[in-house]
CSV table of C-alpha atoms and ligand atoms in Angstrom, one decimal:
chain,number,residue,atom,x,y,z
V,1,MET,CA,201.8,16.5,-88.6
V,2,ASP,CA,205.5,16.3,-89.3
V,3,ARG,CA,207.2,19.1,-91.1
V,4,ILE,CA,210.6,19.4,-92.6
V,5,ALA,CA,212.9,22.3,-91.9
V,6,ILE,CA,215.7,23.1,-94.4
V,7,GLU,CA,218.3,25.8,-94.0
V,8,GLY,CA,219.4,26.5,-97.5
V,9,GLY,CA,222.7,27.3,-99.0
V,10,SER,CA,224.8,24.1,-98.3
V,11,PRO,CA,226.2,22.4,-101.4
V,12,LEU,CA,225.8,18.6,-101.4
V,13,PHE,CA,228.8,16.3,-101.5
V,14,GLY,CA,228.5,12.5,-101.2
V,15,ASP,CA,226.8,9.3,-102.2
V,16,ILE,CA,223.0,8.7,-102.2
V,17,PRO,CA,221.9,5.1,-102.4
V,18,ILE,CA,218.7,4.7,-104.5
V,19,SER,CA,215.9,2.6,-103.1
V,20,GLY,CA,213.6,0.1,-104.9
V,21,ALA,CA,210.9,1.8,-106.9
V,22,LYS,CA,207.7,2.6,-105.1
V,23,ASN,CA,205.7,2.3,-108.3
V,24,SER,CA,207.0,-1.2,-108.9
V,25,ALA,CA,206.9,-2.4,-105.3
V,26,ILE,CA,203.2,-1.8,-104.9
V,27,LYS,CA,202.3,-3.6,-108.1
V,28,LEU,CA,204.5,-6.5,-107.3
V,29,MET,CA,202.9,-6.7,-103.8
V,30,ALA,CA,199.4,-6.8,-105.5
V,31,ALA,CA,200.7,-9.5,-108.0
V,32,SER,CA,201.6,-11.8,-105.1
V,33,LEU,CA,197.8,-12.3,-104.7
V,34,LEU,CA,198.0,-14.4,-107.9
V,35,THR,CA,199.6,-17.3,-106.2
V,36,SER,CA,199.1,-19.4,-103.1
V,37,GLU,CA,202.9,-19.7,-102.6
V,38,PRO,CA,205.2,-17.1,-101.0
V,39,VAL,CA,206.6,-14.3,-103.1
V,40,ARG,CA,209.9,-12.8,-101.7
V,41,LEU,CA,210.5,-9.2,-102.8
V,42,THR,CA,214.0,-7.8,-102.1
V,43,ASN,CA,215.3,-4.3,-102.5
V,44,MET,CA,212.0,-3.3,-101.0
V,45,PRO,CA,211.5,0.4,-100.1
V,46,ARG,CA,209.9,0.9,-96.7
V,47,LEU,CA,207.3,3.6,-97.4
V,48,ALA,CA,203.9,4.8,-96.2
V,49,ASP,CA,202.4,3.4,-99.5
V,50,THR,CA,203.9,-0.1,-99.1
V,51,ARG,CA,202.7,-0.2,-95.5
V,52,LEU,CA,199.2,0.9,-96.6
V,53,LEU,CA,199.0,-1.7,-99.3
V,54,GLY,CA,200.3,-4.3,-96.8
V,55,ARG,CA,197.3,-3.5,-94.6
V,56,LEU,CA,194.9,-3.9,-97.5
V,57,LEU,CA,196.5,-7.3,-98.6
V,58,ALA,CA,196.3,-8.5,-95.0
V,59,ARG,CA,192.5,-8.1,-95.2
V,60,PHE,CA,192.5,-10.6,-98.1
V,61,GLY,CA,194.5,-13.2,-96.2
V,62,THR,CA,198.0,-12.3,-97.1
V,63,GLN,CA,200.7,-13.0,-94.4
V,64,ILE,CA,203.4,-10.4,-94.7
V,65,SER,CA,206.8,-10.5,-93.1
V,66,GLU,CA,209.5,-7.9,-93.4
V,67,SER,CA,213.1,-8.3,-92.6
V,68,ASP,CA,216.6,-7.2,-93.5
V,69,GLY,CA,218.1,-10.1,-95.4
V,70,PRO,CA,221.4,-10.6,-97.2
V,71,ASP,CA,219.9,-8.8,-100.3
V,72,GLY,CA,218.8,-5.8,-98.2
V,73,GLN,CA,215.3,-5.1,-97.1
V,74,GLN,CA,212.9,-7.8,-98.0
V,75,THR,CA,209.2,-8.5,-97.8
V,76,VAL,CA,207.7,-12.0,-98.0
V,77,LEU,CA,204.0,-12.0,-99.1
V,78,HIS,CA,202.1,-15.3,-98.7
V,79,THR,CA,198.4,-15.7,-99.5
V,80,PRO,CA,197.6,-19.4,-99.2
V,81,GLU,CA,194.0,-18.6,-99.6
V,82,ILE,CA,192.0,-15.5,-100.4
V,83,THR,CA,189.8,-15.1,-97.3
V,84,SER,CA,188.0,-11.9,-98.6
V,85,SER,CA,187.9,-10.1,-101.9
V,86,PHE,CA,186.6,-6.9,-100.5
V,87,ALA,CA,188.7,-3.7,-100.7
V,88,PRO,CA,187.0,-0.9,-98.6
V,89,TYR,CA,186.8,2.8,-99.5
V,90,GLU,CA,188.8,3.8,-96.4
V,91,LEU,CA,191.9,2.0,-97.7
V,92,VAL,CA,191.6,2.4,-101.5
V,93,ARG,CA,191.0,6.2,-101.3
V,94,GLN,CA,194.3,6.7,-99.6
V,95,MET,CA,196.3,5.3,-102.5
V,96,ARG,CA,194.9,5.1,-106.0
V,97,ALA,CA,197.2,2.3,-107.1
V,98,SER,CA,195.5,0.0,-104.5
V,99,PHE,CA,192.6,-0.2,-107.0
V,100,ASN,CA,194.9,-2.6,-108.9
V,101,VAL,CA,194.1,-5.4,-106.5
V,102,LEU,CA,190.9,-5.8,-108.4
V,103,GLY,CA,192.5,-7.8,-111.3
V,104,PRO,CA,194.5,-10.2,-109.2
V,105,LEU,CA,191.5,-10.9,-106.8
V,106,LEU,CA,189.2,-11.5,-109.8
V,107,ALA,CA,191.7,-13.7,-111.6
V,108,ARG,CA,192.3,-15.9,-108.5
V,109,THR,CA,188.8,-16.1,-107.0
V,110,GLY,CA,186.4,-15.2,-109.8
V,111,HIS,CA,184.9,-12.2,-107.9
V,112,ALA,CA,185.9,-9.0,-106.1
V,113,LYS,CA,184.4,-5.9,-104.6
V,114,VAL,CA,186.8,-3.0,-104.7
V,115,SER,CA,186.1,0.7,-104.0
V,116,LEU,CA,186.6,3.2,-106.7
V,117,PRO,CA,189.6,5.3,-105.8
V,118,GLY,CA,187.9,8.6,-106.3
V,119,GLY,CA,189.4,11.9,-107.6
V,120,CYS,CA,192.7,13.2,-106.5
V,121,THR,CA,194.7,16.3,-106.3
V,122,ILE,CA,196.5,15.9,-109.6
V,123,GLY,CA,193.4,15.6,-111.8
V,124,ALA,CA,190.3,13.4,-112.3
V,125,ARG,CA,192.3,10.2,-113.0
V,126,PRO,CA,189.4,7.9,-113.9
V,127,VAL,CA,189.8,4.1,-114.1
V,128,ASP,CA,187.6,3.5,-117.2
V,129,LEU,CA,190.5,1.9,-119.1
V,130,HIS,CA,191.1,-0.5,-116.3
V,131,LEU,CA,187.5,-1.6,-116.2
V,132,LYS,CA,187.2,-1.9,-120.0
V,133,ALA,CA,190.2,-4.1,-120.1
V,134,LEU,CA,188.8,-6.4,-117.4
V,135,GLU,CA,185.5,-6.5,-119.3
V,136,ALA,CA,187.3,-7.4,-122.5
V,137,LEU,CA,188.8,-10.3,-120.5
V,138,GLY,CA,185.2,-11.5,-119.8
V,139,ALA,CA,184.6,-10.0,-116.4
V,140,HIS,CA,181.1,-8.8,-115.6
V,141,ILE,CA,181.3,-5.4,-114.0
V,142,ASP,CA,178.7,-3.6,-112.0
V,143,MET,CA,179.1,-0.3,-110.1
V,144,HIS,CA,177.1,0.9,-107.1
V,145,GLU,CA,177.6,3.1,-104.2
V,146,GLY,CA,181.2,3.8,-105.2
V,147,TYR,CA,182.1,0.2,-105.5
V,148,VAL,CA,183.1,-2.0,-108.4
V,149,PHE,CA,181.6,-5.5,-108.3
V,150,ALA,CA,183.4,-7.7,-110.7
V,151,GLN,CA,182.6,-11.3,-111.5
V,152,ALA,CA,184.1,-14.0,-113.7
V,153,PRO,CA,182.8,-17.3,-112.2
V,154,ARG,CA,184.2,-19.4,-115.0
V,155,GLY,CA,187.5,-17.5,-115.1
V,156,LEU,CA,188.8,-14.8,-117.4
V,157,LYS,CA,189.3,-15.4,-121.1
V,158,GLY,CA,192.2,-14.2,-123.3
V,159,ALA,CA,191.3,-11.3,-125.6
V,160,GLU,CA,192.6,-8.5,-127.8
V,161,ILE,CA,192.8,-5.2,-125.9
V,162,GLU,CA,193.7,-2.0,-127.6
V,163,PHE,CA,194.1,0.9,-125.1
V,164,PRO,CA,192.7,4.2,-126.6
V,165,PHE,CA,195.6,6.0,-125.0
V,166,VAL,CA,198.6,5.0,-122.9
V,167,SER,CA,198.0,4.3,-119.2
V,168,VAL,CA,200.6,2.8,-116.8
V,169,GLY,CA,198.0,1.6,-114.3
V,170,ALA,CA,195.6,0.1,-116.9
V,171,THR,CA,198.5,-1.7,-118.7
V,172,GLU,CA,199.6,-3.2,-115.4
V,173,HIS,CA,196.1,-4.1,-114.3
V,174,ALA,CA,195.2,-5.9,-117.5
V,175,LEU,CA,198.5,-7.7,-117.4
V,176,MET,CA,197.9,-9.0,-113.9
V,177,ALA,CA,194.4,-10.2,-114.8
V,178,ALA,CA,195.5,-11.8,-118.1
V,179,VAL,CA,198.2,-14.1,-116.7
V,180,LEU,CA,195.6,-16.5,-115.3
V,181,ALA,CA,193.1,-16.1,-118.2
V,182,HIS,CA,192.2,-19.0,-120.5
V,183,GLY,CA,194.0,-18.5,-123.8
V,184,THR,CA,196.1,-15.7,-125.2
V,185,THR,CA,195.7,-11.9,-124.6
V,186,VAL,CA,197.3,-9.4,-126.9
V,187,MET,CA,197.5,-5.9,-125.5
V,188,LYS,CA,198.2,-3.0,-127.8
V,189,ASN,CA,199.2,0.6,-127.1
V,190,CYS,CA,200.6,-0.4,-123.8
V,191,ALA,CA,202.7,1.8,-121.5
V,192,CYS,CA,206.4,1.0,-121.7
V,193,GLU,CA,207.5,2.3,-118.3
V,194,PRO,CA,210.3,0.2,-116.8
V,195,GLU,CA,208.1,-0.7,-113.8
V,196,ILE,CA,205.8,-2.6,-116.2
V,197,ALA,CA,208.7,-4.7,-117.5
V,198,ASP,CA,209.7,-5.3,-113.8
V,199,LEU,CA,206.2,-6.6,-113.1
V,200,ALA,CA,206.0,-8.7,-116.3
V,201,GLU,CA,209.4,-10.3,-115.5
V,202,CYS,CA,208.4,-11.0,-111.9
V,203,LEU,CA,205.2,-12.6,-113.2
V,204,ASN,CA,207.3,-14.8,-115.6
V,205,ALA,CA,209.5,-15.8,-112.6
V,206,MET,CA,206.2,-16.9,-111.0
V,207,GLY,CA,205.4,-19.1,-114.1
V,208,ALA,CA,203.5,-16.6,-116.3
V,209,LYS,CA,204.1,-16.4,-120.0
V,210,VAL,CA,204.4,-12.7,-120.8
V,211,SER,CA,206.4,-11.3,-123.8
V,212,GLY,CA,206.8,-7.9,-125.3
V,213,GLN,CA,207.0,-6.0,-122.0
V,214,GLY,CA,208.8,-2.7,-122.5
V,215,THR,CA,207.2,-2.3,-126.0
V,216,THR,CA,203.7,-1.1,-126.9
V,217,THR,CA,202.4,-4.7,-127.5
V,218,ILE,CA,202.4,-7.2,-124.7
V,219,VAL,CA,201.3,-10.8,-125.3
V,220,VAL,CA,200.2,-13.0,-122.5
V,221,GLU,CA,199.6,-16.7,-122.8
V,222,GLY,CA,197.4,-17.6,-119.9
V,223,VAL,CA,198.5,-20.3,-117.5
V,224,THR,CA,196.3,-22.2,-114.9
V,225,SER,CA,198.4,-21.3,-111.9
V,226,LEU,CA,201.4,-19.4,-110.7
V,227,HIS,CA,204.0,-20.3,-108.2
V,228,GLY,CA,206.1,-18.4,-105.7
V,229,ALA,CA,209.3,-16.5,-106.7
V,230,ASP,CA,212.1,-14.3,-105.5
V,231,TRP,CA,212.3,-10.9,-107.1
V,232,SER,CA,214.4,-7.8,-106.6
V,233,VAL,CA,212.5,-4.6,-107.1
V,234,ILE,CA,213.9,-2.3,-109.9
V,235,CYS,CA,215.6,0.9,-108.7
V,236,ASP,CA,213.4,4.0,-108.2
V,237,ARG,CA,214.1,6.2,-111.3
V,238,ILE,CA,211.9,9.0,-109.8
V,239,GLU,CA,213.8,9.0,-106.5
V,240,ALA,CA,217.1,8.9,-108.5
V,241,GLY,CA,216.0,11.8,-110.7
V,242,THR,CA,214.9,13.8,-107.7
V,243,TYR,CA,218.3,13.5,-106.0
V,244,ALA,CA,220.0,14.3,-109.3
V,245,VAL,CA,218.0,17.5,-109.5
V,246,ALA,CA,218.7,18.2,-105.8
V,247,GLY,CA,222.4,17.9,-106.5
V,248,ALA,CA,222.1,20.3,-109.5
V,249,MET,CA,220.1,22.8,-107.4
V,250,ALA,CA,222.3,22.8,-104.3
V,251,GLY,CA,225.6,22.6,-106.3
V,252,GLY,CA,228.5,20.4,-105.3
V,253,GLU,CA,229.0,16.8,-106.3
V,254,VAL,CA,226.5,14.0,-105.7
V,255,ARG,CA,226.9,10.4,-106.7
V,256,LEU,CA,223.8,8.2,-107.0
V,257,THR,CA,224.5,4.6,-106.3
V,258,ARG,CA,222.4,1.4,-107.0
V,259,VAL,CA,220.9,3.1,-109.9
V,260,ARG,CA,220.3,2.3,-113.6
V,261,PRO,CA,221.4,5.5,-115.4
V,262,GLU,CA,219.6,4.6,-118.6
V,263,LEU,CA,216.3,4.9,-116.8
V,264,ILE,CA,216.8,8.6,-116.3
V,265,ALA,CA,218.6,9.3,-119.5
V,266,ILE,CA,216.4,12.2,-120.6
V,267,LEU,CA,216.6,13.9,-117.3
V,268,LEU,CA,220.4,13.6,-117.2
V,269,ASP,CA,220.5,15.1,-120.8
V,270,LYS,CA,218.4,18.0,-119.5
V,271,LEU,CA,220.8,18.5,-116.5
V,272,VAL,CA,223.7,18.7,-118.9
V,273,GLU,CA,221.8,21.3,-121.0
V,274,ALA,CA,221.2,23.2,-117.7
V,275,GLY,CA,225.0,23.4,-117.1
V,276,CYS,CA,225.8,20.3,-114.9
V,277,GLU,CA,228.5,17.8,-115.5
V,278,VAL,CA,227.1,14.3,-115.5
V,279,GLU,CA,229.1,11.1,-115.4
V,280,ARG,CA,227.2,7.8,-116.0
V,281,GLY,CA,228.7,4.6,-114.6
V,282,ALA,CA,227.4,1.0,-114.7
V,283,ASP,CA,225.2,1.5,-111.7
V,284,THR,CA,226.1,5.0,-110.6
V,285,VAL,CA,225.6,8.6,-111.8
V,286,THR,CA,227.6,11.6,-110.7
V,287,ILE,CA,226.1,15.0,-110.9
V,288,ARG,CA,228.4,18.0,-110.5
V,289,ARG,CA,227.7,21.7,-110.5
V,290,LYS,CA,230.5,23.9,-109.2
V,291,ASP,CA,230.3,27.5,-110.1
V,292,ALA,CA,228.4,27.2,-113.3
V,293,LYS,CA,225.1,29.2,-113.7
V,294,ILE,CA,222.0,27.2,-114.2
V,295,ARG,CA,220.9,27.6,-117.8
V,296,PRO,CA,217.2,27.7,-118.8
V,297,VAL,CA,215.9,24.4,-120.4
V,298,ASP,CA,212.4,23.8,-121.9
V,299,LEU,CA,210.7,20.5,-121.4
V,300,THR,CA,207.5,18.6,-122.2
V,301,THR,CA,206.5,15.7,-120.1
V,302,ASP,CA,205.7,12.5,-122.0
V,303,VAL,CA,205.2,8.8,-121.5
V,304,TYR,CA,208.3,6.7,-121.1
V,305,PRO,CA,211.0,7.1,-122.4
V,306,GLY,CA,210.0,10.8,-122.5
V,307,PHE,CA,210.5,13.2,-119.6
V,308,ALA,CA,208.6,11.7,-116.6
V,309,THR,CA,205.7,13.8,-115.3
V,310,ASP,CA,206.8,12.6,-111.8
V,311,LEU,CA,210.0,14.7,-112.2
V,312,GLN,CA,208.3,17.8,-113.7
V,313,ALA,CA,207.9,19.6,-110.4
V,314,GLN,CA,211.5,18.9,-109.3
V,315,PHE,CA,212.9,20.2,-112.5
V,316,MET,CA,210.7,23.3,-112.3
V,317,ALA,CA,212.3,24.0,-108.9
V,318,LEU,CA,215.7,24.0,-110.6
V,319,MET,CA,214.5,26.3,-113.3
V,320,THR,CA,213.4,28.9,-110.8
V,321,LEU,CA,217.1,29.9,-110.4
V,322,ALA,CA,218.0,29.6,-114.1
V,323,ASP,CA,219.6,32.4,-116.0
V,324,GLY,CA,216.6,33.1,-118.3
V,325,GLU,CA,213.2,31.8,-119.1
V,326,SER,CA,212.2,28.1,-119.5
V,327,VAL,CA,208.9,26.7,-120.7
V,328,ILE,CA,207.6,23.6,-119.0
V,329,ARG,CA,204.6,21.7,-120.5
V,330,GLU,CA,202.6,19.0,-118.7
V,331,THR,CA,200.9,16.6,-121.0
V,332,ILE,CA,200.1,13.6,-118.8
V,333,PHE,CA,198.0,15.1,-115.9
V,334,GLU,CA,195.7,18.0,-115.7
V,335,ASN,CA,196.2,20.2,-112.6
V,336,ARG,CA,199.8,19.2,-112.0
V,337,PHE,CA,201.1,22.7,-111.3
V,338,MET,CA,200.0,22.9,-107.7
V,339,HIS,CA,203.5,23.4,-106.6
V,340,VAL,CA,203.6,26.7,-108.5
V,341,PRO,CA,202.0,28.9,-105.8
V,342,GLU,CA,204.2,27.3,-103.2
V,343,LEU,CA,207.4,28.0,-105.3
V,344,SER,CA,206.1,31.5,-105.7
V,345,ARG,CA,206.0,31.9,-101.9
V,346,LEU,CA,209.8,31.3,-102.0
V,347,GLY,CA,210.2,34.1,-104.5
V,348,ALA,CA,209.9,32.1,-107.8
V,349,ASP,CA,208.5,33.9,-110.9
V,350,ILE,CA,206.2,31.5,-112.7
V,351,ARG,CA,203.2,32.2,-115.0
V,352,VAL,CA,200.9,29.3,-115.8
V,353,THR,CA,198.6,29.2,-118.9
V,354,GLY,CA,196.7,26.0,-119.3
V,355,ASN,CA,199.2,23.1,-119.3
V,356,GLU,CA,202.2,25.4,-119.8
V,357,ALA,CA,204.4,27.1,-117.2
V,358,ARG,CA,206.8,29.9,-118.0
V,359,VAL,CA,209.5,30.1,-115.4
V,360,HIS,CA,211.5,33.3,-115.3
V,361,GLY,CA,214.7,32.5,-113.4
V,362,VAL,CA,215.3,34.8,-110.3
V,363,THR,CA,218.6,35.5,-108.7
V,364,GLU,CA,217.6,34.0,-105.3
V,365,LEU,CA,214.9,32.1,-103.5
V,366,ARG,CA,214.1,33.1,-99.9
V,367,GLY,CA,213.0,30.5,-97.2
V,368,ALA,CA,209.3,30.5,-96.2
V,369,GLN,CA,206.6,28.2,-94.9
V,370,VAL,CA,205.2,26.1,-97.8
V,371,MET,CA,202.8,23.3,-98.0
V,372,ALA,CA,203.3,20.0,-99.8
V,373,THR,CA,200.3,19.2,-102.0
V,374,ASP,CA,201.2,15.9,-103.4
V,375,LEU,CA,204.1,13.5,-103.5
V,376,ARG,CA,206.3,14.9,-106.2
V,377,ALA,CA,205.4,18.5,-105.5
V,378,SER,CA,206.7,17.9,-101.9
V,379,ALA,CA,210.0,16.9,-103.3
V,380,CYS,CA,210.2,20.0,-105.4
V,381,LEU,CA,209.7,22.2,-102.3
V,382,VAL,CA,212.6,20.4,-100.6
V,383,ILE,CA,214.8,21.0,-103.6
V,384,ALA,CA,213.9,24.6,-103.7
V,385,GLY,CA,214.5,24.9,-99.9
V,386,LEU,CA,218.1,23.5,-100.4
V,387,ALA,CA,219.0,26.6,-102.4
V,388,ALA,CA,216.8,29.2,-100.7
V,389,ARG,CA,218.3,31.8,-98.4
V,390,GLY,CA,217.2,31.2,-94.8
V,391,GLU,CA,214.8,28.6,-93.5
V,392,THR,CA,212.2,26.8,-95.5
V,393,ILE,CA,209.5,24.8,-93.6
V,394,VAL,CA,207.7,22.2,-95.7
V,395,ASN,CA,204.3,21.3,-94.1
V,396,ARG,CA,202.3,18.2,-94.7
V,397,VAL,CA,205.3,16.0,-95.4
V,398,TYR,CA,203.3,12.8,-95.1
V,399,HIS,CA,203.1,13.1,-98.9
V,400,LEU,CA,206.9,12.7,-99.0
V,401,ASP,CA,206.8,9.7,-96.7
V,402,ARG,CA,204.6,7.9,-99.2
V,403,GLY,CA,207.3,7.8,-101.8
V,404,PHE,CA,210.7,8.8,-100.4
V,405,GLU,CA,212.6,6.5,-98.1
V,406,ASN,CA,214.6,8.3,-95.5
V,407,LEU,CA,214.8,11.6,-97.5
V,408,GLU,CA,216.2,13.7,-94.7
V,409,GLY,CA,218.8,11.0,-93.8
V,410,LYS,CA,220.0,10.7,-97.4
V,411,LEU,CA,220.3,14.5,-98.0
V,412,SER,CA,221.8,15.3,-94.6
V,413,ALA,CA,224.5,12.6,-95.2
V,414,CYS,CA,225.6,14.8,-98.1
V,415,GLY,CA,225.7,17.9,-96.0
V,416,ALA,CA,222.2,19.3,-96.4
V,417,ASN,CA,221.0,21.2,-93.3
V,418,ILE,CA,217.6,19.4,-93.1
V,419,ARG,CA,215.7,18.0,-90.2
V,420,ARG,CA,212.2,16.7,-89.4
V,421,LEU,CA,210.0,18.5,-86.9
V,422,LYS,CA,207.8,15.9,-85.3
V,423,GLY,CA,204.1,16.6,-85.1
V,424,ASP,CA,200.8,14.8,-84.7
V,425,SER,CA,199.9,11.7,-86.7
V,426,PRO,CA,198.9,12.6,-90.3
V,427,ILE,CA,195.5,12.5,-91.8
V,428,MET,CA,196.1,10.6,-95.0
V,429,GLU,CA,194.6,11.8,-98.2
V,430,GLU,CA,194.2,10.2,-101.6
V,431,GLU,CA,196.6,11.3,-104.2
G,501,UD1,C1,201.3,6.0,-112.8
G,501,UD1,C2,202.3,6.3,-111.6
G,501,UD1,C3,202.4,7.8,-111.5
G,501,UD1,C4,202.8,8.5,-112.8
G,501,UD1,C5,201.9,8.0,-113.9
G,501,UD1,C6,202.3,8.5,-115.3
G,501,UD1,C7,202.0,4.5,-110.1
G,501,UD1,C8,201.5,4.0,-108.8
G,501,UD1,N1,201.7,5.7,-110.4
G,501,UD1,O1,200.0,6.5,-112.4
G,501,UD1,O2,203.4,8.0,-110.5
G,501,UD1,O3,202.7,9.9,-112.6
G,501,UD1,O4,201.8,6.6,-114.0
G,501,UD1,O5,203.6,8.1,-115.5
G,501,UD1,O6,202.6,3.7,-110.9
G,501,UD1,N2,193.6,7.7,-117.3
G,501,UD1,C9,192.2,7.7,-117.7
G,501,UD1,N3,191.6,6.5,-117.5
G,501,UD1,C10,192.1,5.4,-116.9
G,501,UD1,C11,193.5,5.5,-116.5
G,501,UD1,C12,194.2,6.6,-116.7
G,501,UD1,O7,191.7,8.6,-118.2
G,501,UD1,O8,191.5,4.4,-116.8
G,501,UD1,C13,194.3,9.0,-117.5
G,501,UD1,C14,194.8,9.6,-116.2
G,501,UD1,O9,193.8,10.5,-115.7
G,501,UD1,C15,196.0,10.4,-116.7
G,501,UD1,C16,196.6,9.5,-117.8
G,501,UD1,O10,195.5,8.6,-118.2
G,501,UD1,O11,195.7,11.6,-117.2
G,501,UD1,C17,197.8,8.7,-117.5
G,501,UD1,O12,197.5,8.0,-116.3
G,501,UD1,P1,198.2,6.6,-115.9
G,501,UD1,O13,199.3,6.3,-116.9
G,501,UD1,O14,197.2,5.6,-115.8
G,501,UD1,O15,198.8,6.9,-114.5
G,501,UD1,P2,198.7,6.0,-113.2
G,501,UD1,O16,198.9,4.6,-113.5
G,501,UD1,O17,197.6,6.5,-112.4
């Protein structure tokens, strides 16, 4: 398995271009199943997760072509006919979000058999809300042997759906199913993440009638069919936030390009509180920390526009070197502090009680061997390694490859001393 070696201590100076959002790209790919015409996605990140979903879609009859076009990396997905509506365990277990093919398959063909994604390293993460939403739309759902069998032979029907709590995946899943339902669907207590608006707007470009995206109530007027479209994937706010924190941690001056600063507004505010200078341009953000000490900052993760749970681990890495104590609360996922023991191996002083971590800043981190446990935790270990004295080796970096495009290239272009040590092929695990 590949590893990443980082020799800490070099400040970062330079530009980091931000890729298209993984969490949007994979939903847009799934949405392409809803039409028999080609969907061209530009600003596409090339990641292990997008490749994996591509393999799954190919089983359903999707023809996929990737190229570098005038608008950057693009992927054209074309499913003239759904040749199979079966999503096997081996593929779904490797990426939870691939469960979201269920809705589009069901909406287009009236039936689907999709494996349950199973548990994962950051908590139980059930899919009950997804299934209840599909049932509300008239699907008949059965479960056996780890598979969901869904049927709606006469099509889905518009309905009122009120989510008992906010779920990104369930909001997107219900949305993708509702666009081809007969009649109007009103979804309440929806997630407002920008990737949901990206999906809704792409669906509208395909001929859907969705309104209210970006708010807690989304209304979908069902249409009988969708057509092809061209869509540019929204920038990856989690990747942007990760490099912003990396810049703060290593010191120096990093300019993020191809970014929408408003999508990481709360994180940028926290970096200012922590002692960084932040300049927001139209599609750039500059993060500067010269000699200033890192100040301790408390945070609580929340649904958008609150502090993203996917940036919690990275910010905690920064706080390990703060001049005092910070309190970090995780409210979205149980068990999302698995990076804590790994940060401790680098010399961090962190106490966890329930969903709260108290981080006592230390004067230095020291390089060590550490293990990536999930996607965002891996990024936090790289960030810590950038500032640690000596060499940090991050093991199991296939997690990073799921969500960060060319991480070593982007950081080393800014002066980081980081390189990939090639190993055997990875054994993928569900996250
Ligand atoms: C998505 C993101 C992930 C991010 C998360 C929260 C993708 C591919 N992943 O994950 O990076 O960390 O949003 O911003 O877009 N839950 C249930 N039942 C359900 C669905 C969810 O109990 O049917 C719970 C989950 O266990 C979790 C909480 O709801 O505790 C929020 O999960 P959700 O918003 O659905 O996250 P994902 O869509 O899985």
